[in-house]
GROMACS .gro file of C-alpha atoms in nm:
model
  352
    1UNK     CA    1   2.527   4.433   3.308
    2UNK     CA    2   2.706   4.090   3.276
    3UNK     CA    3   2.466   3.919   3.453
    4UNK     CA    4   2.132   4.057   3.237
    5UNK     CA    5   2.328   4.007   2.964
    6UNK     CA    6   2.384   3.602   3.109
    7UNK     CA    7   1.982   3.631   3.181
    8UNK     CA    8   1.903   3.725   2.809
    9UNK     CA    9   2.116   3.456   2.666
   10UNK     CA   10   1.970   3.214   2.871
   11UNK     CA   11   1.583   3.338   2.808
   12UNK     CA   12   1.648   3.334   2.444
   13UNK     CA   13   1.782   2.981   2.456
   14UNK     CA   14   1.460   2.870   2.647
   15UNK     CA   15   1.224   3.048   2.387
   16UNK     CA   16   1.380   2.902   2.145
   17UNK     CA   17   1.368   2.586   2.220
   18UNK     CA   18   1.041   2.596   2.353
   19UNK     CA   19   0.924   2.740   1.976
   20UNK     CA   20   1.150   2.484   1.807
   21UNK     CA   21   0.970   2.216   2.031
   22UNK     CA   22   0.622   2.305   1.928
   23UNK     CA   23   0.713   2.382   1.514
   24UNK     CA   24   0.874   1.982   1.549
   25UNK     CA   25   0.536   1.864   1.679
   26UNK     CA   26   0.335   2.085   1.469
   27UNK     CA   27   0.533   1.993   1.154
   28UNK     CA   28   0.549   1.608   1.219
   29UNK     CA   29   0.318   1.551   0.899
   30UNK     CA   30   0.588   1.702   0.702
   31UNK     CA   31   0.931   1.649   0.843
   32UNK     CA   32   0.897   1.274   0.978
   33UNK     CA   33   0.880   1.143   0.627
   34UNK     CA   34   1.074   1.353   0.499
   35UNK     CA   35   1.387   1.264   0.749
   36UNK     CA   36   1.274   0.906   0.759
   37UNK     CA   37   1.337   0.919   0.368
   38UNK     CA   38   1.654   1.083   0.428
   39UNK     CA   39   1.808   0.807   0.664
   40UNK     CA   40   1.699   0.510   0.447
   41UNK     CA   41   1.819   0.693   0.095
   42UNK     CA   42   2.150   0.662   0.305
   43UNK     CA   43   2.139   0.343   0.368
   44UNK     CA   44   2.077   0.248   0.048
   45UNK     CA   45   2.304   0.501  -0.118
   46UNK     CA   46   2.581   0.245  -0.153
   47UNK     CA   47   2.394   0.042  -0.391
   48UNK     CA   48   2.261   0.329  -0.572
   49UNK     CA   49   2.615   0.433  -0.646
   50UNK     CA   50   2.727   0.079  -0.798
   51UNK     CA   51   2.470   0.033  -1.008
   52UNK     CA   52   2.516   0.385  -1.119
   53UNK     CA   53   2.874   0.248  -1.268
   54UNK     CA   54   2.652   0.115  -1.540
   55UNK     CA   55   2.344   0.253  -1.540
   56UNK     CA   56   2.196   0.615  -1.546
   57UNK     CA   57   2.163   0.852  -1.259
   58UNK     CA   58   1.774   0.830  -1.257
   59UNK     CA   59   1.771   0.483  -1.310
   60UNK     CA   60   2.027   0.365  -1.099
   61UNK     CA   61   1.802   0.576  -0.813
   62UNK     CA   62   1.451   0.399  -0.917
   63UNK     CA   63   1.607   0.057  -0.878
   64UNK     CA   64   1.729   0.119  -0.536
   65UNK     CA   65   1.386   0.315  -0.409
   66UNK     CA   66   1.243  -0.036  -0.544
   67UNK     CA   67   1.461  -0.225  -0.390
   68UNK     CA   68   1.394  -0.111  -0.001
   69UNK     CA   69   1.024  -0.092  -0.093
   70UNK     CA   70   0.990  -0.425  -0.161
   71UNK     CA   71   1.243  -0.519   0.133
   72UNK     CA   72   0.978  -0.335   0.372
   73UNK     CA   73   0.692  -0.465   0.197
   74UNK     CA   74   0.806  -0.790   0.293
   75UNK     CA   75   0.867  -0.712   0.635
   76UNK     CA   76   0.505  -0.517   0.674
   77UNK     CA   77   0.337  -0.822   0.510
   78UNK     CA   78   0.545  -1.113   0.720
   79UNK     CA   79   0.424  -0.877   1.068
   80UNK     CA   80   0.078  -0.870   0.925
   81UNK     CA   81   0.003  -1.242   0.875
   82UNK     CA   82   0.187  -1.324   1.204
   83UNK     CA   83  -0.086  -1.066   1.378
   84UNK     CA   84  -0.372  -1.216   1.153
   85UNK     CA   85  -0.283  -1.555   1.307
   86UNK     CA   86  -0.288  -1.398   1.656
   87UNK     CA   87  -0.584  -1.214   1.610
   88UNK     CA   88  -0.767  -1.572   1.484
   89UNK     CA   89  -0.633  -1.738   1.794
   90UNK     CA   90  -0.718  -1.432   1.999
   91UNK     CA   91  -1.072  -1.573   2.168
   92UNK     CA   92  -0.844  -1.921   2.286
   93UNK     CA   93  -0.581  -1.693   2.445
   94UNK     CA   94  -0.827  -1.518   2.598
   95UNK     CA   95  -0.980  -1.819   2.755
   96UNK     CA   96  -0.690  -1.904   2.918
   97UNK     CA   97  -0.575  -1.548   2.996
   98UNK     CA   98  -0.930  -1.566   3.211
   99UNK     CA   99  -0.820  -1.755   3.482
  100UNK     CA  100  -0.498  -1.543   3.544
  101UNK     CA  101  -0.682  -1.221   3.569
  102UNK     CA  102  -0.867  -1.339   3.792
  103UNK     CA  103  -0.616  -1.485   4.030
  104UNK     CA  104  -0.455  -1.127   4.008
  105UNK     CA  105  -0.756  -0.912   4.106
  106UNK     CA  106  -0.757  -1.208   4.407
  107UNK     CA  107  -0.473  -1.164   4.497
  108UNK     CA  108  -0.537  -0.771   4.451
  109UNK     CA  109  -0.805  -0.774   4.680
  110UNK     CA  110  -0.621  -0.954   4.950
  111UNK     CA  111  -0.315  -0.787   4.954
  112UNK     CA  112  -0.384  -0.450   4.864
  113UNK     CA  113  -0.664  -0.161   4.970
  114UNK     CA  114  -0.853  -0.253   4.627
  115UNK     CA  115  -1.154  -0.424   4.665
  116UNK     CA  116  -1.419  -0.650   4.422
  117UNK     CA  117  -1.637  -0.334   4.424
  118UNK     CA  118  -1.375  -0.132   4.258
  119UNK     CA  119  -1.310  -0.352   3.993
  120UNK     CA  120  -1.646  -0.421   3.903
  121UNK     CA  121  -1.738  -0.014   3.885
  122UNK     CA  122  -1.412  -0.019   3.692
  123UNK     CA  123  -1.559  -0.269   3.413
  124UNK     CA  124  -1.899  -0.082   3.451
  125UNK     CA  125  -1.699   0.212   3.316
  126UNK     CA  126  -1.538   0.066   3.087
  127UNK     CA  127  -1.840  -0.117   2.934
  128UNK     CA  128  -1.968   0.271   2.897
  129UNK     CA  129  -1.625   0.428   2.770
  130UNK     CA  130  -1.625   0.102   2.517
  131UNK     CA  131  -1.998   0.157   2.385
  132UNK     CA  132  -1.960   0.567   2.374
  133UNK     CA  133  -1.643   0.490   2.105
  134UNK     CA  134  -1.742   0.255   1.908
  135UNK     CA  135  -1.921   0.461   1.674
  136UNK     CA  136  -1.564   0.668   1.660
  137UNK     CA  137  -1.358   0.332   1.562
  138UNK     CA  138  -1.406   0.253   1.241
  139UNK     CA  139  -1.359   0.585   1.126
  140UNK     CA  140  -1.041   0.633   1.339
  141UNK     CA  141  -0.905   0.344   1.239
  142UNK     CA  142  -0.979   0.417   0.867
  143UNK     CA  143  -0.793   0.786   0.941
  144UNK     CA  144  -0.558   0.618   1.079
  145UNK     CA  145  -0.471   0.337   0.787
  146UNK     CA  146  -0.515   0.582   0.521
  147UNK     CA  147  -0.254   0.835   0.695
  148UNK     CA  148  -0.011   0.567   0.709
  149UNK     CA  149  -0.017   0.467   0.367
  150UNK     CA  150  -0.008   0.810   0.253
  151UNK     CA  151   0.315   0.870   0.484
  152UNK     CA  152   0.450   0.556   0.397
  153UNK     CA  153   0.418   0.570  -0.006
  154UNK     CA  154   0.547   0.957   0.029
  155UNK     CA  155   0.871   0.820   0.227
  156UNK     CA  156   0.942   0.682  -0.133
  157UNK     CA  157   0.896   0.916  -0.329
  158UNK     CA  158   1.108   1.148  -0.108
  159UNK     CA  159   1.361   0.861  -0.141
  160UNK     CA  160   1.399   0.861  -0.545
  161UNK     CA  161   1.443   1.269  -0.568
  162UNK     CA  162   1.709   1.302  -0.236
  163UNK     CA  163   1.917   0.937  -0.431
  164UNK     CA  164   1.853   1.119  -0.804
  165UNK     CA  165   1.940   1.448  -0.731
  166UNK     CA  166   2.190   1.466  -0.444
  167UNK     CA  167   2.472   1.566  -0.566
  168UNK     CA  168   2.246   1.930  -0.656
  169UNK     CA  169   2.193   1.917  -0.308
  170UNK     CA  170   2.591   1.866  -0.207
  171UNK     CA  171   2.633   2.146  -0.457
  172UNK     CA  172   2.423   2.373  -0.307
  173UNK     CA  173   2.578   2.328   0.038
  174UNK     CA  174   2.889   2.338  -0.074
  175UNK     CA  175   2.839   2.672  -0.230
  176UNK     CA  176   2.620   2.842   0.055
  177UNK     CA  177   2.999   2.843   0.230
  178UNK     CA  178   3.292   3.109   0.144
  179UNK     CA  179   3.521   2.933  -0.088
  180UNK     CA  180   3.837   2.848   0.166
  181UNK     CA  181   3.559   2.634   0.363
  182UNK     CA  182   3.498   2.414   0.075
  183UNK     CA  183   3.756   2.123   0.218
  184UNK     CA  184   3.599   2.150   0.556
  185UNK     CA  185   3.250   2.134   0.423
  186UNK     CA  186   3.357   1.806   0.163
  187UNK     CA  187   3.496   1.628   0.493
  188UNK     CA  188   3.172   1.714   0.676
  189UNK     CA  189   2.953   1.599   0.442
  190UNK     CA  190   3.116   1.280   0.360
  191UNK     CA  191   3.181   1.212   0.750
  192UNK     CA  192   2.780   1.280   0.808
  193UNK     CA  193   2.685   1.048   0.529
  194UNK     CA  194   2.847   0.787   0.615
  195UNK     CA  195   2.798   0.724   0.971
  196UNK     CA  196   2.404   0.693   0.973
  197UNK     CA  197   2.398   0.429   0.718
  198UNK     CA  198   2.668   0.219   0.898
  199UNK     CA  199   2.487   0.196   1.198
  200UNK     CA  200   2.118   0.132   1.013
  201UNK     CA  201   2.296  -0.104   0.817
  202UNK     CA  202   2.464  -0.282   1.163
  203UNK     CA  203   2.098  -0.269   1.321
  204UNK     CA  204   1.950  -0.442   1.066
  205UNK     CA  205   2.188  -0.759   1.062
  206UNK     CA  206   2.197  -0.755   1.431
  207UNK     CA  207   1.812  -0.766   1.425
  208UNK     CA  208   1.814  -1.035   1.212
  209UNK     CA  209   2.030  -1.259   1.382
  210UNK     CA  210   1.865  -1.193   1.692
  211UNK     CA  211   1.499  -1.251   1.520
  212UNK     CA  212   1.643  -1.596   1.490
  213UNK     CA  213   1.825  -1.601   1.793
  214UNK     CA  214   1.428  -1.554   1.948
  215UNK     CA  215   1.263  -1.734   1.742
  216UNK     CA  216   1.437  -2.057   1.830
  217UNK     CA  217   1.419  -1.989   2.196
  218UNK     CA  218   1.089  -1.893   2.214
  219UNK     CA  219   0.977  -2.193   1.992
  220UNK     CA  220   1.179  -2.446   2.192
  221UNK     CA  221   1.000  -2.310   2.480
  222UNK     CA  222   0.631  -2.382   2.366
  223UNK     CA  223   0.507  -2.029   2.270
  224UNK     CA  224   0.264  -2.099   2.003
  225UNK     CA  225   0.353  -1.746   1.862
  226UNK     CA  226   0.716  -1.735   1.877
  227UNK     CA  227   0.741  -1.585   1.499
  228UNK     CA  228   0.504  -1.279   1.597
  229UNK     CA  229   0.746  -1.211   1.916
  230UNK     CA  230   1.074  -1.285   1.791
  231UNK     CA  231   0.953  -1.021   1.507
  232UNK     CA  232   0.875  -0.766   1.732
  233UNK     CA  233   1.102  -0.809   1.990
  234UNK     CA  234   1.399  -0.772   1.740
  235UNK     CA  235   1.214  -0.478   1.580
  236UNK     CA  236   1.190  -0.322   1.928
  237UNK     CA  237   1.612  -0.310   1.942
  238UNK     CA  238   1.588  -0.004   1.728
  239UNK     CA  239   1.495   0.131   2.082
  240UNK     CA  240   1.818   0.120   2.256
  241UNK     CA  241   1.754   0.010   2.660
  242UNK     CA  242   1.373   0.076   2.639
  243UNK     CA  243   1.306  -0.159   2.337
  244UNK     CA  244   1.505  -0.470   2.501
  245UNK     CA  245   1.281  -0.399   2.839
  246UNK     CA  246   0.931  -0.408   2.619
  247UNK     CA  247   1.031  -0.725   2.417
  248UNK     CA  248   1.057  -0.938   2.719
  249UNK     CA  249   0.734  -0.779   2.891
  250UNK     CA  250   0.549  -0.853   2.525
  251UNK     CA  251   0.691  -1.243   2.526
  252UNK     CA  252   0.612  -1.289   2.902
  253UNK     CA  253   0.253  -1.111   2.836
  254UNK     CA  254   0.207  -1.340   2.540
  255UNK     CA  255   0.359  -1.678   2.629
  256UNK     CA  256   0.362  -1.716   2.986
  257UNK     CA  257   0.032  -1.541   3.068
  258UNK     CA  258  -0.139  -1.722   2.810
  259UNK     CA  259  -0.036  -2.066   2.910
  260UNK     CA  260   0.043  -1.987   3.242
  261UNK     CA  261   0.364  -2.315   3.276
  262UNK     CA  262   0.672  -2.195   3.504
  263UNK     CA  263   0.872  -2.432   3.223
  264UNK     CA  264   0.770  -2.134   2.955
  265UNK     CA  265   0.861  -1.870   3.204
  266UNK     CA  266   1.198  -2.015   3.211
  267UNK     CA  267   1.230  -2.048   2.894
  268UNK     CA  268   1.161  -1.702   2.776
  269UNK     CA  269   1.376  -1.592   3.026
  270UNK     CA  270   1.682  -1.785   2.956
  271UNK     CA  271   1.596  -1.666   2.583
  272UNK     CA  272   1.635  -1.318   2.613
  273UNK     CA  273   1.952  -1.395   2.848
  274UNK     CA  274   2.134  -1.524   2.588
  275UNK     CA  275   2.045  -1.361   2.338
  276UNK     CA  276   2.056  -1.033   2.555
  277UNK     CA  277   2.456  -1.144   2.595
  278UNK     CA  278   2.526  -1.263   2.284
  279UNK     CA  279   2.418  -0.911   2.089
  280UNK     CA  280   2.633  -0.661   2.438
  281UNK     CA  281   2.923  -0.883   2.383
  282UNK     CA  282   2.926  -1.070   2.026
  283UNK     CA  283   2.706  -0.885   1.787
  284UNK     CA  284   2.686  -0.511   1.881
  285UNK     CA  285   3.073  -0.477   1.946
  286UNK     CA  286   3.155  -0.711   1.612
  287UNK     CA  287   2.883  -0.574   1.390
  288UNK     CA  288   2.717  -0.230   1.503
  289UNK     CA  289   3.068  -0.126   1.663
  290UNK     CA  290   3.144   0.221   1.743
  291UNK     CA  291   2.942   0.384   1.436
  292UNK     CA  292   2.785   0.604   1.630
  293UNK     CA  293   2.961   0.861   1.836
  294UNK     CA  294   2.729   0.926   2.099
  295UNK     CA  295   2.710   0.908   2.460
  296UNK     CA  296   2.482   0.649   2.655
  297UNK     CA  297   2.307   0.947   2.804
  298UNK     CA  298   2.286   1.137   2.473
  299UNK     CA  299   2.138   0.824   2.351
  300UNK     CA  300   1.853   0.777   2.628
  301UNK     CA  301   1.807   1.145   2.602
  302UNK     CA  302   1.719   1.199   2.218
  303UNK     CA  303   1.533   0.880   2.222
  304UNK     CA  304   1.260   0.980   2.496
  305UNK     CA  305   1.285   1.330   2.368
  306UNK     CA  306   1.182   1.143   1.993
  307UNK     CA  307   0.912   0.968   2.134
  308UNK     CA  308   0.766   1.285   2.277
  309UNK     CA  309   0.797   1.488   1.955
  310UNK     CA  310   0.703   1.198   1.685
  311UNK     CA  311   0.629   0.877   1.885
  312UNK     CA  312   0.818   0.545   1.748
  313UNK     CA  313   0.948   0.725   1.440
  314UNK     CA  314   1.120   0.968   1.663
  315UNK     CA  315   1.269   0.680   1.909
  316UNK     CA  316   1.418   0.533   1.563
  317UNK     CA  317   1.530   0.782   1.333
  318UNK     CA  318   1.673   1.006   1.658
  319UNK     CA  319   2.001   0.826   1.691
  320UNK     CA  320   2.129   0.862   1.333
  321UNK     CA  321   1.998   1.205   1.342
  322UNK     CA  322   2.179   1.303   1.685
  323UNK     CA  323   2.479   1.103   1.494
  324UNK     CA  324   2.510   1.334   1.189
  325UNK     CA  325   2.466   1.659   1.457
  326UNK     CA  326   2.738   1.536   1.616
  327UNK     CA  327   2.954   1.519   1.333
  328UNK     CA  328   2.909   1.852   1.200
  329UNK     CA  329   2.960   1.996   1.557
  330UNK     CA  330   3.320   1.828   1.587
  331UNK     CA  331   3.405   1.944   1.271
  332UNK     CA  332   3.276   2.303   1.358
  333UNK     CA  333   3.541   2.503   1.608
  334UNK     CA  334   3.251   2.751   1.741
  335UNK     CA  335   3.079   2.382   1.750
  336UNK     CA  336   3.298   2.128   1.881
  337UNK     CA  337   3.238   2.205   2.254
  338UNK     CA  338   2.888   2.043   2.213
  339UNK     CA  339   3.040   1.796   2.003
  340UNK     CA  340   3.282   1.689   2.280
  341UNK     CA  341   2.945   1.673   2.508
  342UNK     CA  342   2.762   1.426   2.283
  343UNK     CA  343   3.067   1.242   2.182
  344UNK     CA  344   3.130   0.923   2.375
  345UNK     CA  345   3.506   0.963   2.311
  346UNK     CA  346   3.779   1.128   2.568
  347UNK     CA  347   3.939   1.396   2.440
  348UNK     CA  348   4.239   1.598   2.567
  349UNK     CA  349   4.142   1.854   2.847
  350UNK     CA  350   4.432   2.081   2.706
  351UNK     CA  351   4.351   2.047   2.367
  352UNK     CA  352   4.259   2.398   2.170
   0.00000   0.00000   0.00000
């Protein structure tokens, strides 16, 4: 009997998660702006609550939801001429791109089983692949811009009602509870709130400083588009590991390839080594600290399981997510096992 009953438990928990897997994916429409507007009401929540000191509730909330959309307007728009000047110089980086390719597939040819045939049926297929989509693109792509705006004008809106009527929402959770949890629930709540917006808020300066950090590098180096990189590589550190790893592929793609000099190769490379020291020994310990509670593993973990559920929006909101989890578990007895599993902290083996 002990056993079945240890086989139910553990086919329930796979069901489960299974369902709860496919109702994330299914409900991504719904719940990734929604918690994406969660996260950055916290971040801005601060603000909201000084101005409140002199202004109305409502108010007080509509100046700080236009306050981070105009910060990431500025940020989309800054991205988006960088890319337009890309795209314009896009048929002279091919040119030189050209040659490279081609030394590759020579040196693919020689050194490997592939041969020129391949290659060539490869670009036949292509060609064919290319000219069956292109009647598909432009309405794709159209899908595809008109999606995000919708998404991205909804994250605000979210943002104004969680900032103007939070404290319903505390309210409510507080009262769900029996009464003698009420101090356990206040210390929860406060704990959770605070710890996602310190670390978003610790991010964001260390991306900064290490968009300059890049952008200096890079430029001393001869990249002609240093800004573009130095952009998205420092974007790409909302990524922990994986986002470091794709920054250097993306300058080394777009600088060295391009222009094909061992002097820029060295250069980008000596870049992202300092700058790769300077944030695991200056920046992350100094200004992103120990905000989050998490494990390395945990980390990796929920940020390949976020991509999988909800792409880049998963990779970046699933660490202040995980965060908050982990703050209500340690603060939870029937909890705080799992708590003590995603916490990065040692805790007493003897403790109760």
């Amino acid at each position: 009997m002990y056993k079945k009953g240890i086989l139910l438990k553990v086919t329930l928990i796979v069901l489960t998660s299974y369902f709860l897997i496919l109702s994330l994916v299914e409900a991504q429409n719904f719940l990734a702006p929604l918690l994406t507007a969660f996260i950055m009401a916290l971040i801005i929540l601060p603000f909201v609550q000084k101005l409140e000191k002199k202004l109305s509730r409502s108010f007080a909330a509509l100046i700080g939801t236009i306050v981070l959309f105009i910060f990431s307007l500025g940020i989309v728009l800054l991205i988006s001429l960088q890319v337009q000047n890309f795209v314009k110089d896009w048929p002279q980086i091919k040119e030189k791109m050209e040659p490279k390719i081609e030394q590759l597939k020579s040196y693919a040819t020689q050194n490997t089983f592939l041969s020129e045939d391949d290659f060539k049926s490869g670009k036949q297929d292509e060609s064919v692949l290319n000219s069956s989509l292109e009647s598909n693109k432009t309405a794709g792509y159209l899908s595809s811009i008109t999606a995000f705006i919708g998404n991205y004008l909804l994250c605000f809106i979210y943002i104004y009602f969680l900032l103007c009527y939070r404290r319903k929402f505390k309210r409510f959770l507080i009262r769900i509870f029996p009464d003698e949890k009420e101090d356990q629930v206040r210390v929860i709540l406060q704990k959770s709130i605070s710890v996602a917006p310190q670390y978003m808020i610790g991010k964001l300066i260390l991306m900064g400083i290490l968009a300059v950090l890049y952008a200096i590098g890079l430029g001393i180096s001869g990249i002609d588009n240093f800004i573009l990189i130095s952009l998205l590589a420092s974007l790409l550190t909302l990524i922990p590991y994986i986002g470091n790893i794709i920054g250097i592929l993306i300058a080394i793609a777009l600088g060295y390839v391009t222009s094909g000099e061992i002097s820029v190769l060295i250069g980008i490379i000596a870049t992202f080594s300092i700058a790769q020291f300077v944030e695991s020994y200056i920046l992350e310990p100094y200004v992103v600290g120990d905000r989050v509670d998490l494990h390395p593993f945990v980390v990796i973990l929920v940020v390949v399981i976020g991509n999988m559920l909800w792409g880049v929006i998963g990779m970046v909101i699933a660490i202040p997510l995980m965060a908050i989890i982990s703050v209500v578990f340690l603060h939870i007895t029937l909890l705080r096992p799992y708590g003590i599993l995603l916490s990065n902290n040692k805790f007493d083996e003897n403790e109760s």
